[in-house]
Short mmCIF file of C-alpha atoms and ligand atoms in Angstrom, two decimals:
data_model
loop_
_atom_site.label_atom_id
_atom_site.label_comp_id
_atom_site.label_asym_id
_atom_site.label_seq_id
_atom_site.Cartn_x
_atom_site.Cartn_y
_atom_site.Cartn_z
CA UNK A 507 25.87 2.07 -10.45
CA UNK A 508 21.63 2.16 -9.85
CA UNK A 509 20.32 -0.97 -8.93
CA UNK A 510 16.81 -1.39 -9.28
CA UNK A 511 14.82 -4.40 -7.65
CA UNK A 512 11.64 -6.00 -9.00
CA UNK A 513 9.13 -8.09 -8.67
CA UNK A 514 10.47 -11.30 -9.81
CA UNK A 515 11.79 -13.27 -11.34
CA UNK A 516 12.56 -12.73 -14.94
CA UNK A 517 9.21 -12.68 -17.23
CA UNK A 518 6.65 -11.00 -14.69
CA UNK A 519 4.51 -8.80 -15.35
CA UNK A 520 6.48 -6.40 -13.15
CA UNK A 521 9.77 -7.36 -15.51
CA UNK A 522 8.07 -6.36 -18.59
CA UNK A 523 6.79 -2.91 -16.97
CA UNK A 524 10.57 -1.62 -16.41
CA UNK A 525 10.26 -0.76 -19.76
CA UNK A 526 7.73 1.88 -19.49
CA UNK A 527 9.56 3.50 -16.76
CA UNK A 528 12.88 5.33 -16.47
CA UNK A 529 15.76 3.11 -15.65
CA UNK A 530 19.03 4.30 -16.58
CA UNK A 531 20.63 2.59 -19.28
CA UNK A 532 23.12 -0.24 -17.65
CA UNK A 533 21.37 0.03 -14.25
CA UNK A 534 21.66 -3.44 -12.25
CA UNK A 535 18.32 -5.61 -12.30
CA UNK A 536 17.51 -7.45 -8.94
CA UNK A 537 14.37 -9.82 -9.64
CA UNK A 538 13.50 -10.92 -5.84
CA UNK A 539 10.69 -13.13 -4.94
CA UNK A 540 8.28 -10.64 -3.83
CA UNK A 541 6.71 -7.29 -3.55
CA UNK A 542 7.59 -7.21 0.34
CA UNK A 543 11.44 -8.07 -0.41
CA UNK A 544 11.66 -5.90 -3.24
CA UNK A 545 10.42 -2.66 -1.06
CA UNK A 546 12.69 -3.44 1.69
CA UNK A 547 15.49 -3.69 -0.68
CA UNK A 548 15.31 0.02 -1.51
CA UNK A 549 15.01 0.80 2.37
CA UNK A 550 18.10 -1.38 2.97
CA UNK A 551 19.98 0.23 0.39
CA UNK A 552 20.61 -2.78 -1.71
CA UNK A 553 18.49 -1.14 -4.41
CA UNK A 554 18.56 2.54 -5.49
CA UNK A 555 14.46 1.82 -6.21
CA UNK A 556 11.56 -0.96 -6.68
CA UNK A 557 9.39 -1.50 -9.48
CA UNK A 558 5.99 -3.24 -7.92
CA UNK A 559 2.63 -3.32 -8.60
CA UNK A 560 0.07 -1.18 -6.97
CA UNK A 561 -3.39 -2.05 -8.31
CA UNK A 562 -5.28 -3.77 -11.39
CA UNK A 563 -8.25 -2.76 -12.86
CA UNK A 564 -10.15 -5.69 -11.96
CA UNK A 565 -8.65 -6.98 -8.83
CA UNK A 566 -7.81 -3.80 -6.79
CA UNK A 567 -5.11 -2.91 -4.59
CA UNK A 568 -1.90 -4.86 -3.73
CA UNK A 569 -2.28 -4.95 -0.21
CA UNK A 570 1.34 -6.28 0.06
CA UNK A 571 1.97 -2.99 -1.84
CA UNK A 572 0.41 -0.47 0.40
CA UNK A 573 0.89 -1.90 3.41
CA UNK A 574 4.59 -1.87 2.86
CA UNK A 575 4.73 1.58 1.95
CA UNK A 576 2.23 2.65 4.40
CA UNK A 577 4.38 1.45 7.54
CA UNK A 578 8.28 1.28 8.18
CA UNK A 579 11.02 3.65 6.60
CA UNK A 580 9.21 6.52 4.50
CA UNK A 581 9.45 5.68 0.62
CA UNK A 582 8.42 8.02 -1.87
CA UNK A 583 6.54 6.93 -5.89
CA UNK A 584 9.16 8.30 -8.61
CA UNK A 585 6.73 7.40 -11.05
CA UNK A 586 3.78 4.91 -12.75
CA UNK A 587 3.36 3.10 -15.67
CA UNK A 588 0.50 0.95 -16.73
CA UNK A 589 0.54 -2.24 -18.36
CA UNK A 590 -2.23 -4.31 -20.30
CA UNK A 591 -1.95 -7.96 -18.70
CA UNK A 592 -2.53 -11.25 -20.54
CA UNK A 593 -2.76 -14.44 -19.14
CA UNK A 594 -1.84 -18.01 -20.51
CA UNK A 595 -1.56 -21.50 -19.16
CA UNK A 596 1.46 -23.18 -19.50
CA UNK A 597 2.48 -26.59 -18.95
CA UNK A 598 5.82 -28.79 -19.42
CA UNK A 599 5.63 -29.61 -23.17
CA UNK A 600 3.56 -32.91 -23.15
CA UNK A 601 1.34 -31.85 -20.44
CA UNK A 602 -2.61 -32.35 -21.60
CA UNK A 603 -5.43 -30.36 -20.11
CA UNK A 604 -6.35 -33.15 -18.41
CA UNK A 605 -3.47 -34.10 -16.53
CA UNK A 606 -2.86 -30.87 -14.49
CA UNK A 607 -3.83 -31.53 -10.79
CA UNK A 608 -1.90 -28.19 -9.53
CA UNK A 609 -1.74 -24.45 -11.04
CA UNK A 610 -0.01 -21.84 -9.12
CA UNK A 611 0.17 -18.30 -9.82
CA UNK A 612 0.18 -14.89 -8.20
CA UNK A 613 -3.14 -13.90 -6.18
CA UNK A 614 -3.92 -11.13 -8.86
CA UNK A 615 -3.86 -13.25 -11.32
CA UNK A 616 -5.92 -16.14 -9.65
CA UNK A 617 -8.41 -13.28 -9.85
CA UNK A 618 -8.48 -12.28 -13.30
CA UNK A 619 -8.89 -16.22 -14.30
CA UNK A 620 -10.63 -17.80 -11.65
CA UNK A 621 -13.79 -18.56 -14.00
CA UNK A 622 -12.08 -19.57 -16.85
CA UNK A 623 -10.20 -22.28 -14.38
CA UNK A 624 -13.33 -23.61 -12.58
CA UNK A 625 -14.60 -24.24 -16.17
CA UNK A 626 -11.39 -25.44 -17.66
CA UNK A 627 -9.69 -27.43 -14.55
CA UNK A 628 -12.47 -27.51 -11.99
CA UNK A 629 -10.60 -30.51 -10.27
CA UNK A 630 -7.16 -28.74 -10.52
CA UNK A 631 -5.99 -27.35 -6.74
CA UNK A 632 -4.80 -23.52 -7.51
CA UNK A 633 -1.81 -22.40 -5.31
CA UNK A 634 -1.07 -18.84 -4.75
CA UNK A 635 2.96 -17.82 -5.49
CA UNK A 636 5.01 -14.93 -5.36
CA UNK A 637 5.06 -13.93 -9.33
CA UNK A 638 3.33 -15.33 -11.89
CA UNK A 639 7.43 -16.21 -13.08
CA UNK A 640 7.78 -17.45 -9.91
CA UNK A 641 4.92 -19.59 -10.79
CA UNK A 642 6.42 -20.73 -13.98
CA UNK A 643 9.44 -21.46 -12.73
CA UNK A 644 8.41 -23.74 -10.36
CA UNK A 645 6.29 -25.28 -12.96
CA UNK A 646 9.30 -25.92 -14.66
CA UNK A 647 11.21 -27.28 -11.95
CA UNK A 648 8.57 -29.63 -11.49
CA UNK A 649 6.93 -28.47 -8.22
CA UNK A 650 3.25 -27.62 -9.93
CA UNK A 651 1.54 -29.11 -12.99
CA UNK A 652 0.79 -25.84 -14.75
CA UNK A 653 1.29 -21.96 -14.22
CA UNK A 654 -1.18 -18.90 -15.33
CA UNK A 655 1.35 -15.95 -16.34
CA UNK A 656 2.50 -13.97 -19.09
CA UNK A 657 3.44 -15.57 -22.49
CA UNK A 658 6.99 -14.48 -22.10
CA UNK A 659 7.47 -16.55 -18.87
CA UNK A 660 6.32 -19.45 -20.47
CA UNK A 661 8.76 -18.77 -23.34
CA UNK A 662 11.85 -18.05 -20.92
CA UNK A 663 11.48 -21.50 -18.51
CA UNK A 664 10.33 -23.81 -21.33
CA UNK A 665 6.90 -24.27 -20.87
CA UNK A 666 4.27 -24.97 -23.87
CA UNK A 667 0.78 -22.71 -23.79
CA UNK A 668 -2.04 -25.23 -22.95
CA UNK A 669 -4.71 -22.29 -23.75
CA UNK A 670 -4.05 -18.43 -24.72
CA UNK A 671 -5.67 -14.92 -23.10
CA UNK A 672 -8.01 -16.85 -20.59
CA UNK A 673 -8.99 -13.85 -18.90
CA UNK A 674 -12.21 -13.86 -17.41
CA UNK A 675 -12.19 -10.06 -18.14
CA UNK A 676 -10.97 -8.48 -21.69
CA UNK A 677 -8.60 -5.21 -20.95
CA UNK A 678 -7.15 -5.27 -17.63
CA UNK A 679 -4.68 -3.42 -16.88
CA UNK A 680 -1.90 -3.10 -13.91
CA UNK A 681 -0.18 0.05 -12.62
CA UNK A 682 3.21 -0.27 -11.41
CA UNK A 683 4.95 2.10 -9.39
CA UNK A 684 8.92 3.09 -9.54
CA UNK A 685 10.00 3.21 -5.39
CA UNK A 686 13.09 5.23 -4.27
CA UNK A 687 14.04 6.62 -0.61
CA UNK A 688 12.35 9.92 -0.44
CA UNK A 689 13.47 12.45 -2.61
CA UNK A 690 11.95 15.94 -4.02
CA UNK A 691 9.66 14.99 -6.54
CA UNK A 692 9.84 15.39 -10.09
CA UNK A 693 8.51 18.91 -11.58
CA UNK A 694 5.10 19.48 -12.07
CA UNK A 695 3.89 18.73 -15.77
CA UNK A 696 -0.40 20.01 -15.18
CA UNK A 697 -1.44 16.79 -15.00
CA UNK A 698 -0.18 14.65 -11.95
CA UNK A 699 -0.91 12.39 -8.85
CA UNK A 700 -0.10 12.57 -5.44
CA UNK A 701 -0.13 9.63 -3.33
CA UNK A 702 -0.53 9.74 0.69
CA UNK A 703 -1.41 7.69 3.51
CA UNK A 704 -3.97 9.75 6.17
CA UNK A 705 -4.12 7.56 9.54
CA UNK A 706 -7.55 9.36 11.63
CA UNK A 707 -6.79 10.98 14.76
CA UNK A 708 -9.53 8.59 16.61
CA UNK A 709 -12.35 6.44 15.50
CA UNK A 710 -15.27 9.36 16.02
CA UNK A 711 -18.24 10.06 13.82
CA UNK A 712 -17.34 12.02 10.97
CA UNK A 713 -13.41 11.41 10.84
CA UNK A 714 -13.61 10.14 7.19
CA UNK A 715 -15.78 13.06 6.46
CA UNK A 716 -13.33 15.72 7.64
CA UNK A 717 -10.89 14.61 5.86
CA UNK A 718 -12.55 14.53 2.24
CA UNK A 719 -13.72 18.00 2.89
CA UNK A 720 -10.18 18.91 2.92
CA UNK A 721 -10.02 17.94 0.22
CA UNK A 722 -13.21 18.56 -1.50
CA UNK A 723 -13.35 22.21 -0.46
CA UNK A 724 -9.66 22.98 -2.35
CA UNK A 725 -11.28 21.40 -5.27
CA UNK A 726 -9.16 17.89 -4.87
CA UNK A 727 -10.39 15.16 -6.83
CA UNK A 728 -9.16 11.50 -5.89
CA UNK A 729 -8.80 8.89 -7.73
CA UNK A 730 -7.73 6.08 -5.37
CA UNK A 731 -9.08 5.69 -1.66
CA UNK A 732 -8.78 2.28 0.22
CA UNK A 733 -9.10 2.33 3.58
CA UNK A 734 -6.47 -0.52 5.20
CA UNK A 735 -6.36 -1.66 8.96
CA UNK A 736 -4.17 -0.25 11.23
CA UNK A 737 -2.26 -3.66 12.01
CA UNK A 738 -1.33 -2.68 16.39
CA UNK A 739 -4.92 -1.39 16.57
CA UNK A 740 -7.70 -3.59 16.37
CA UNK A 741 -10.78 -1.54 14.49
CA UNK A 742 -8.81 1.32 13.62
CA UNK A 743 -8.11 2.03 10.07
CA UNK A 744 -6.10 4.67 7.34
CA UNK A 745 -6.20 5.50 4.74
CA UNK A 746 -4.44 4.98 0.97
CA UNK A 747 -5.01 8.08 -1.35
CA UNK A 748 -4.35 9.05 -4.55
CA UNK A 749 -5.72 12.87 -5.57
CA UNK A 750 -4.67 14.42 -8.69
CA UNK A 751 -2.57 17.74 -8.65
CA UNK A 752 0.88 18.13 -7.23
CA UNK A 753 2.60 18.77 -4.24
CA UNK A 754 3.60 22.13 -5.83
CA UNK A 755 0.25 23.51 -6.58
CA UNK A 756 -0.97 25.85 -4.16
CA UNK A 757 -4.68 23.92 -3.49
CA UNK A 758 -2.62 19.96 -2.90
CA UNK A 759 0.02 21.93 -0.41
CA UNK A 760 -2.59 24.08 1.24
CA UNK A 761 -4.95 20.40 1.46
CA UNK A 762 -2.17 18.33 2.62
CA UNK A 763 -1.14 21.14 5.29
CA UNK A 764 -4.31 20.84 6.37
CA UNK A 765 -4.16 17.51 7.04
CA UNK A 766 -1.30 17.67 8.87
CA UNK A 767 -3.64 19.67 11.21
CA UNK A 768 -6.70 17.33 11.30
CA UNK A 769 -5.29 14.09 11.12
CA UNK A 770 -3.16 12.00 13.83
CA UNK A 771 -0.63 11.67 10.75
CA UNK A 772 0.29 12.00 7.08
CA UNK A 773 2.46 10.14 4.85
CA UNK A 774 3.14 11.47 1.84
CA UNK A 775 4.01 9.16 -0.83
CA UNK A 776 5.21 11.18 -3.73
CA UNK A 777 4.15 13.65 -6.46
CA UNK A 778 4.56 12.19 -10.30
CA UNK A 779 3.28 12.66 -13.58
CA UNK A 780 -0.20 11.06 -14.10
CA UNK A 781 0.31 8.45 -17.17
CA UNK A 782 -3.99 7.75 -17.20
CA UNK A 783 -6.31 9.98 -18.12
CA UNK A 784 -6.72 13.61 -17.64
CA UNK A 785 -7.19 15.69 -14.60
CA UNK A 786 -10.76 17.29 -14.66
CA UNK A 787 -11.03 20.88 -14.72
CA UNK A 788 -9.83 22.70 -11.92
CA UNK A 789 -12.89 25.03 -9.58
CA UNK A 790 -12.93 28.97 -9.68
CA UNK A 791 -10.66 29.89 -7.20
CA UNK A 792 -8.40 26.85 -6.51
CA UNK A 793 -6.01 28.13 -9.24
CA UNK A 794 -2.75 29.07 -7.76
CA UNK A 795 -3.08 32.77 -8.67
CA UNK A 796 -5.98 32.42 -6.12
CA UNK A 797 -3.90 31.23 -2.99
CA UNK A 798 -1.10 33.79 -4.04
CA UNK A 799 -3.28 36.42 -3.88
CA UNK A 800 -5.52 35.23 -1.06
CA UNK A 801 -2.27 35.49 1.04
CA UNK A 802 -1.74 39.04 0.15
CA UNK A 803 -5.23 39.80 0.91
CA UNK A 804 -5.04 38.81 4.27
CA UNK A 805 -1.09 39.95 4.72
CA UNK A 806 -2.71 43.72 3.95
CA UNK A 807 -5.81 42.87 6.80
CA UNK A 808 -3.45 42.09 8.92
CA UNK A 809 -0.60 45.12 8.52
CA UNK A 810 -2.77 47.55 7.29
CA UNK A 811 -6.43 46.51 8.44
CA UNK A 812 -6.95 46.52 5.14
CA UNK A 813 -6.85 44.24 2.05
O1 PPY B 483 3.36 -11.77 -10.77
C1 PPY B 483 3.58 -10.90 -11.65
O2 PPY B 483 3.96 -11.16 -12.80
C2 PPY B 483 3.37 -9.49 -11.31
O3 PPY B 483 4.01 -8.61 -11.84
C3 PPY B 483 2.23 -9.20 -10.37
C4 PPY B 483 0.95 -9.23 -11.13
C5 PPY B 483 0.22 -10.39 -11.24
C6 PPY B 483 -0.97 -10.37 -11.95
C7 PPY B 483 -1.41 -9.23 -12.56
C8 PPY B 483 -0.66 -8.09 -12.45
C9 PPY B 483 0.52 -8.08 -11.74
#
């Protein structure tokens, strides 16, 4: 039986992006409290994988996120899925505007709404939770006044919507990521991500440099970079990469190999389709056909002294 842990509990945004992912019908949900516990769950072996988030269009990264997958027992990214988040604020029914003293919520969310709360509830004291369930939960249970999370939390612990979509920004949007122990990674489809951790061999001039040219020069493009600290070494830093192409194609092997070479270490985080967007157009000779015969090139040099 596949167990699959989440971000929890029931109703966050996490919860609702299962959906756009593959989970095998009857697998076994595990909501847990957060991102952290949900990661380790999958290294533990309690869950087969994790379904977290990884960034947000307005708010960035989920450092809890990378830094767990970054560090510890090697995980691998099965797969992404994107989700549009709305935010209400919900109350115990009979709660005014005016009465709510206390909102809690996840730190993603405090993001996306912190405007629309100074000008709402300037007075109101904003605490920082697990989930944005979590939140609502607790709202429930009496612990907070009011809770900024999804509709469908609201609906599932009983709370009434003081005020709809109070988003500072219109159209954000979260990608999630499907975590399982590492695994070969699901077959190339033309238009995919690979995800990878690069920790610098030493903090010289040029370091970062080297290693987008690595990239750069096999005609790489990235679409995430974040550079995160290295937490036993003061000033030192790696970084959190995203480039499109798979581990299969010739140019994301040959870059990644040469990584390997330039770099004190590599993590690599998984190959899996790309559900955003479309890659941009690959460079004359970075196509496969151009390593595959490169190599034969230089296999006849080097037999024959001659290509
Ligand atoms: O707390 C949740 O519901 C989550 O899934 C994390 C989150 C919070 C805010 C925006 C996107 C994801």
């Amino acid at each position: 039986m596949v167990t699959i842990a989440f971000l929890g509990p029931e109703g966050t945004f996490a919860h609702q992006a299962l959906r756009g992912l593959q989970v095998a019908e009857g697998a076994t949900l595990l909501p847990l409290a957060n991102v952290t516990l949900a990661i380790d769950a999958v290294r533990a072996g309690s869950a087969d994988a994790a379904v977290v988030p990884l960034e947000n269009s307005v708010e960035g990264a989920v450092p809890a996120t990378l830094d767990a997958l970054a560090a510890g027992e090697p995980l691998v990214i099965a797969e992404e899925a994107y989700l549009a988040v709305r935010f209400d604020l919900m109350a115990r029914p009979g709660t005014a505007l005016a009465d709510v003293a206390t909102v809690a919520t996840h730190p993603h969310a405090e993001a996306q709404v912190r405007r629309w709360l100074i000008a709402t509830v300037p007075s109101a004291e904003v605490v920082l939770v697990g989930s944005t369930a979590g939140a609502a939960r607790a709202v429930a249970d009496g612990q907070y006044d009011a809770a900024v999370g999804a509709a469908v939390a609201g609906e599932l612990y009983g709370l009434d919507s003081l005020a709809r979509d109070v988003a500072d920004n219109e159209n954000a949007v979260t990608r999630f990521v499907r975590l399982t122990r590492p695994a070969p990674p699901p077959a190339a489809t033309g238009n995919d991500r690979t995800t990878f951790v690069a920790y610098l061999r030493e903090n010289h001039s040029g370091a970062l440099l080297e290693l987008l040219s690595e990239l750069a020069t096999r005609g790489i493009n990235l679409t995430r970079i974040e550079s995160r600290p290295d937490r036993g070494r003061h000033g030192m830093y790696h970084f959190s990469i995203d480039a499109e192409g798979h581990v299969t194609d010739e140019r994301v092997g040959d870059a990644l190999a040469a990584l390997h070479r330039v770099c004190a270490d590599v993590r690599y985080l998984g190959s899996y389709p790309r559900r955003d967007g479309t890659r941009g157009p690959t460079p004359v000779g970075r196509h496969d056909p151009d390593f595959v015969e490169a190599r034969a090139w230089l296999a006849g040099v080097r037999e024959h002294g001659a290509g």
